[in-house]
GROMACS .gro file of C-alpha atoms in nm:
model
  204
    1MET     CA    1   0.839  17.098  -5.819
    2ASP     CA    2   1.130  17.017  -5.597
    3SER     CA    3   1.348  16.803  -5.807
    4GLU     CA    4   1.704  16.969  -5.881
    5GLY     CA    5   1.651  17.261  -6.123
    6GLY     CA    6   1.282  17.274  -6.005
    7VAL     CA    7   1.064  17.535  -5.884
    8THR     CA    8   0.756  17.584  -5.666
    9GLY     CA    9   0.459  17.726  -5.874
   10GLY     CA   10   0.211  17.950  -5.697
   11GLY     CA   11   0.174  18.098  -5.354
   12SER     CA   12  -0.007  18.087  -5.032
   13GLY     CA   13   0.098  17.706  -5.017
   14SER     CA   14  -0.047  17.638  -5.356
   15ALA     CA   15   0.145  17.378  -5.579
   16GLY     CA   16   0.017  17.508  -5.908
   17SER     CA   17  -0.129  17.856  -5.883
   18ASP     CA   18  -0.083  18.036  -6.224
   19ALA     CA   19  -0.215  18.369  -6.154
   20GLY     CA   20  -0.075  18.664  -5.952
   21THR     CA   21  -0.370  18.763  -5.763
   22GLY     CA   22  -0.359  18.966  -5.454
   23GLY     CA   23  -0.539  18.692  -5.239
   24ALA     CA   24  -0.907  18.649  -5.172
   25GLY     CA   25  -0.999  18.740  -5.510
   26GLY     CA   26  -0.819  19.092  -5.462
   27PRO     CA   27  -0.648  19.272  -5.731
   28THR     CA   28  -0.307  19.198  -5.861
   29THR     CA   29  -0.010  19.379  -5.684
   30VAL     CA   30   0.338  19.401  -5.845
   31GLU     CA   31   0.652  19.499  -5.666
   32TRP     CA   32   0.978  19.529  -5.822
   33CYS     CA   33   1.343  19.644  -5.759
   34VAL     CA   34   1.658  19.626  -5.957
   35ALA     CA   35   1.937  19.395  -5.815
   36ALA     CA   36   2.293  19.408  -5.908
   37SER     CA   37   2.450  19.078  -6.035
   38PRO     CA   38   2.781  18.961  -6.221
   39ILE     CA   39   2.587  18.968  -6.551
   40GLY     CA   40   2.445  19.323  -6.508
   41PRO     CA   41   2.139  19.476  -6.334
   42LEU     CA   42   1.853  19.260  -6.314
   43LEU     CA   43   1.478  19.374  -6.277
   44LEU     CA   44   1.285  19.154  -6.038
   45ALA     CA   45   0.927  19.175  -5.999
   46ALA     CA   46   0.684  18.980  -5.783
   47THR     CA   47   0.334  18.930  -5.704
   48SER     CA   48   0.182  18.774  -5.383
   49ALA     CA   49   0.203  18.436  -5.570
   50GLY     CA   50   0.574  18.474  -5.632
   51LEU     CA   51   0.836  18.597  -5.874
   52VAL     CA   52   0.691  18.693  -6.204
   53THR     CA   53   0.967  18.860  -6.403
   54VAL     CA   54   1.341  18.871  -6.434
   55ALA     CA   55   1.469  19.121  -6.689
   56PHE     CA   56   1.826  19.151  -6.807
   57HIS     CA   57   2.027  19.472  -6.846
   58ALA     CA   58   1.781  19.674  -6.642
   59ARG     CA   59   1.915  20.020  -6.693
   60PRO     CA   60   1.652  20.292  -6.724
   61ALA     CA   61   1.517  20.223  -7.079
   62ALA     CA   62   1.526  19.851  -7.042
   63ARG     CA   63   1.380  19.889  -6.706
   64ASP     CA   64   1.097  20.109  -6.807
   65ALA     CA   65   1.008  19.881  -7.103
   66ALA     CA   66   0.980  19.572  -6.862
   67LEU     CA   67   0.780  19.777  -6.628
   68GLY     CA   68   0.539  19.869  -6.912
   69GLN     CA   69   0.486  19.522  -7.020
   70LEU     CA   70   0.416  19.421  -6.652
   71ARG     CA   71   0.157  19.738  -6.651
   72VAL     CA   72  -0.032  19.607  -6.952
   73ARG     CA   73   0.001  19.237  -6.899
   74LEU     CA   74  -0.103  19.217  -6.528
   75GLY     CA   75  -0.333  19.528  -6.540
   76ALA     CA   76  -0.156  19.674  -6.231
   77GLU     CA   77   0.089  19.966  -6.159
   78PRO     CA   78   0.423  19.816  -6.051
   79VAL     CA   79   0.538  19.950  -5.732
   80GLU     CA   80   0.932  20.014  -5.654
   81ALA     CA   81   0.978  19.813  -5.312
   82PRO     CA   82   1.331  19.689  -5.285
   83GLY     CA   83   1.283  19.624  -4.914
   84SER     CA   84   0.984  19.386  -4.948
   85GLU     CA   85   0.984  19.049  -4.836
   86ARG     CA   86   0.864  18.882  -5.144
   87LEU     CA   87   1.145  19.027  -5.355
   88ALA     CA   88   1.420  18.951  -5.065
   89GLU     CA   89   1.334  18.594  -5.124
   90ALA     CA   90   1.442  18.607  -5.491
   91ILE     CA   91   1.733  18.842  -5.423
   92ARG     CA   92   1.878  18.600  -5.161
   93ALA     CA   93   1.842  18.303  -5.413
   94LEU     CA   94   1.995  18.474  -5.694
   95ALA     CA   95   2.276  18.596  -5.491
   96ALA     CA   96   2.357  18.233  -5.375
   97TYR     CA   97   2.339  18.123  -5.724
   98PHE     CA   98   2.577  18.360  -5.866
   99ALA     CA   99   2.803  18.287  -5.568
  100GLY     CA  100   2.808  17.914  -5.668
  101GLU     CA  101   2.611  17.835  -5.328
  102ARG     CA  102   2.285  17.732  -5.495
  103ARG     CA  103   2.235  17.471  -5.785
  104ASP     CA  104   1.848  17.469  -5.804
  105TRP     CA  105   1.548  17.673  -5.733
  106SER     CA  106   1.361  17.452  -5.506
  107GLY     CA  107   1.126  17.645  -5.272
  108LEU     CA  108   1.158  17.965  -5.468
  109ARG     CA  109   0.783  18.064  -5.543
  110LEU     CA  110   0.696  18.160  -5.901
  111ASP     CA  111   0.393  18.339  -6.055
  112TRP     CA  112   0.355  18.162  -6.403
  113SER     CA  113   0.065  18.412  -6.511
  114LEU     CA  114   0.280  18.572  -6.779
  115THR     CA  115   0.294  18.226  -6.946
  116ALA     CA  116   0.028  18.012  -7.107
  117GLY     CA  117  -0.027  17.702  -7.344
  118PHE     CA  118   0.259  17.554  -7.507
  119GLN     CA  119   0.525  17.816  -7.370
  120ARG     CA  120   0.415  17.728  -7.006
  121GLU     CA  121   0.434  17.365  -7.072
  122VAL     CA  122   0.770  17.389  -7.228
  123LEU     CA  123   0.909  17.613  -6.968
  124ARG     CA  124   0.788  17.391  -6.676
  125GLU     CA  125   0.948  17.091  -6.834
  126LEU     CA  126   1.261  17.268  -6.848
  127ALA     CA  127   1.252  17.383  -6.498
  128SER     CA  128   1.177  17.047  -6.373
  129SER     CA  129   1.406  16.827  -6.615
  130VAL     CA  130   1.726  17.011  -6.687
  131PRO     CA  131   1.943  17.062  -6.398
  132HIS     CA  132   2.239  17.286  -6.319
  133GLY     CA  133   2.535  17.201  -6.526
  134THR     CA  134   2.335  17.037  -6.813
  135VAL     CA  135   2.201  17.153  -7.150
  136VAL     CA  136   1.936  17.033  -7.373
  137GLY     CA  137   1.876  17.069  -7.753
  138TYR     CA  138   1.581  17.268  -7.877
  139GLY     CA  139   1.452  16.958  -8.043
  140GLU     CA  140   1.507  16.721  -7.761
  141LEU     CA  141   1.298  16.973  -7.527
  142ALA     CA  142   1.028  16.970  -7.782
  143ALA     CA  143   1.013  16.585  -7.789
  144ARG     CA  144   0.981  16.587  -7.414
  145VAL     CA  145   0.656  16.775  -7.434
  146GLY     CA  146   0.524  16.568  -7.719
  147ARG     CA  147   0.626  16.801  -8.025
  148PRO     CA  148   0.912  16.634  -8.174
  149ASP     CA  149   0.873  16.864  -8.469
  150GLY     CA  150   0.852  17.179  -8.235
  151ALA     CA  151   1.236  17.296  -8.217
  152GLN     CA  152   1.147  17.650  -8.354
  153ALA     CA  153   0.822  17.679  -8.130
  154VAL     CA  154   1.067  17.591  -7.831
  155GLY     CA  155   1.301  17.864  -7.949
  156ALA     CA  156   1.015  18.120  -7.943
  157ALA     CA  157   0.883  17.995  -7.592
  158MET     CA  158   1.251  18.044  -7.472
  159GLY     CA  159   1.269  18.390  -7.620
  160ALA     CA  160   0.960  18.492  -7.459
  161ASN     CA  161   1.042  18.344  -7.095
  162PRO     CA  162   0.960  18.586  -6.826
  163LEU     CA  163   1.162  18.431  -6.555
  164PRO     CA  164   1.516  18.356  -6.730
  165VAL     CA  165   1.787  18.245  -6.496
  166VAL     CA  166   1.533  18.063  -6.264
  167VAL     CA  167   1.358  17.901  -6.546
  168PRO     CA  168   1.677  17.833  -6.725
  169CYS     CA  169   1.651  17.888  -7.085
  170HIS     CA  170   2.018  17.956  -7.103
  171ARG     CA  171   2.057  17.570  -7.088
  172VAL     CA  172   1.873  17.509  -7.409
  173VAL     CA  173   2.127  17.492  -7.693
  174GLU     CA  174   2.151  17.398  -8.071
  175SER     CA  175   2.189  17.033  -8.150
  176ASP     CA  176   2.533  17.098  -8.311
  177GLY     CA  177   2.677  17.242  -7.973
  178GLY     CA  178   2.607  17.616  -8.085
  179LEU     CA  179   2.482  17.864  -7.820
  180GLY     CA  180   2.136  17.953  -8.003
  181GLY     CA  181   1.970  18.277  -7.930
  182PHE     CA  182   1.907  18.414  -7.596
  183GLY     CA  183   1.680  18.718  -7.482
  184GLY     CA  184   1.964  18.838  -7.279
  185GLY     CA  185   2.236  18.819  -7.533
  186ARG     CA  186   2.465  18.546  -7.641
  187GLU     CA  187   2.740  18.663  -7.404
  188THR     CA  188   2.514  18.677  -7.117
  189LYS     CA  189   2.416  18.307  -7.212
  190ARG     CA  190   2.780  18.206  -7.223
  191GLN     CA  191   2.848  18.379  -6.881
  192LEU     CA  192   2.570  18.161  -6.729
  193LEU     CA  193   2.678  17.843  -6.874
  194ALA     CA  194   3.033  17.920  -6.765
  195LEU     CA  195   2.924  17.978  -6.408
  196GLU     CA  196   2.749  17.644  -6.431
  197GLY     CA  197   3.062  17.453  -6.552
  198VAL     CA  198   2.915  17.402  -6.895
  199LEU     CA  199   3.162  17.620  -7.096
  200PRO     CA  200   3.508  17.701  -6.962
  201ARG     CA  201   3.542  18.044  -6.783
  202PRO     CA  202   3.732  18.340  -6.963
  203LEU     CA  203   4.083  18.381  -6.877
  204PHE     CA  204   4.030  18.761  -6.845
   0.00000   0.00000   0.00000
């Protein structure tokens, strides 16, 4: 998807790959690093298909937990590789975003293999239709994917989003204007919305 806020799904030129295979039917390989950001250290992991995980607050305990989940869910041993090109692509994109120089994720390859079913559907809708500087309610997003009674299910999908920031679950808020929950914590959500101009920046 190349609309504002959109992302490219899959690797090797594919417009919709959902699995992080190593190519030609080979095993999945997972490379990871920790990148500094204004909202704290982020663990980034990528397969040959693209970025597969962004994890907040990637200090040792949280980092190890995220790597353990990748190990189990992808069936591969994550390899630390801060200099790899597949990670460099994501690092450059995130650095530009936090510097205010990037407003969408067009061209950044994503591996959607940690999502499935309704969650994948609603996350793809979010990525393609809720651009930088805007927000959407849980219920409204549910209605967009044909589940007008599914606000709670959308909340669960957002909470399990493996690609926060890039698939912008911070832009999903309560219908009364409240921030709602967020896997990275409400303060992190507030910071991201302030960066995008939705909320005022703090004075100190």
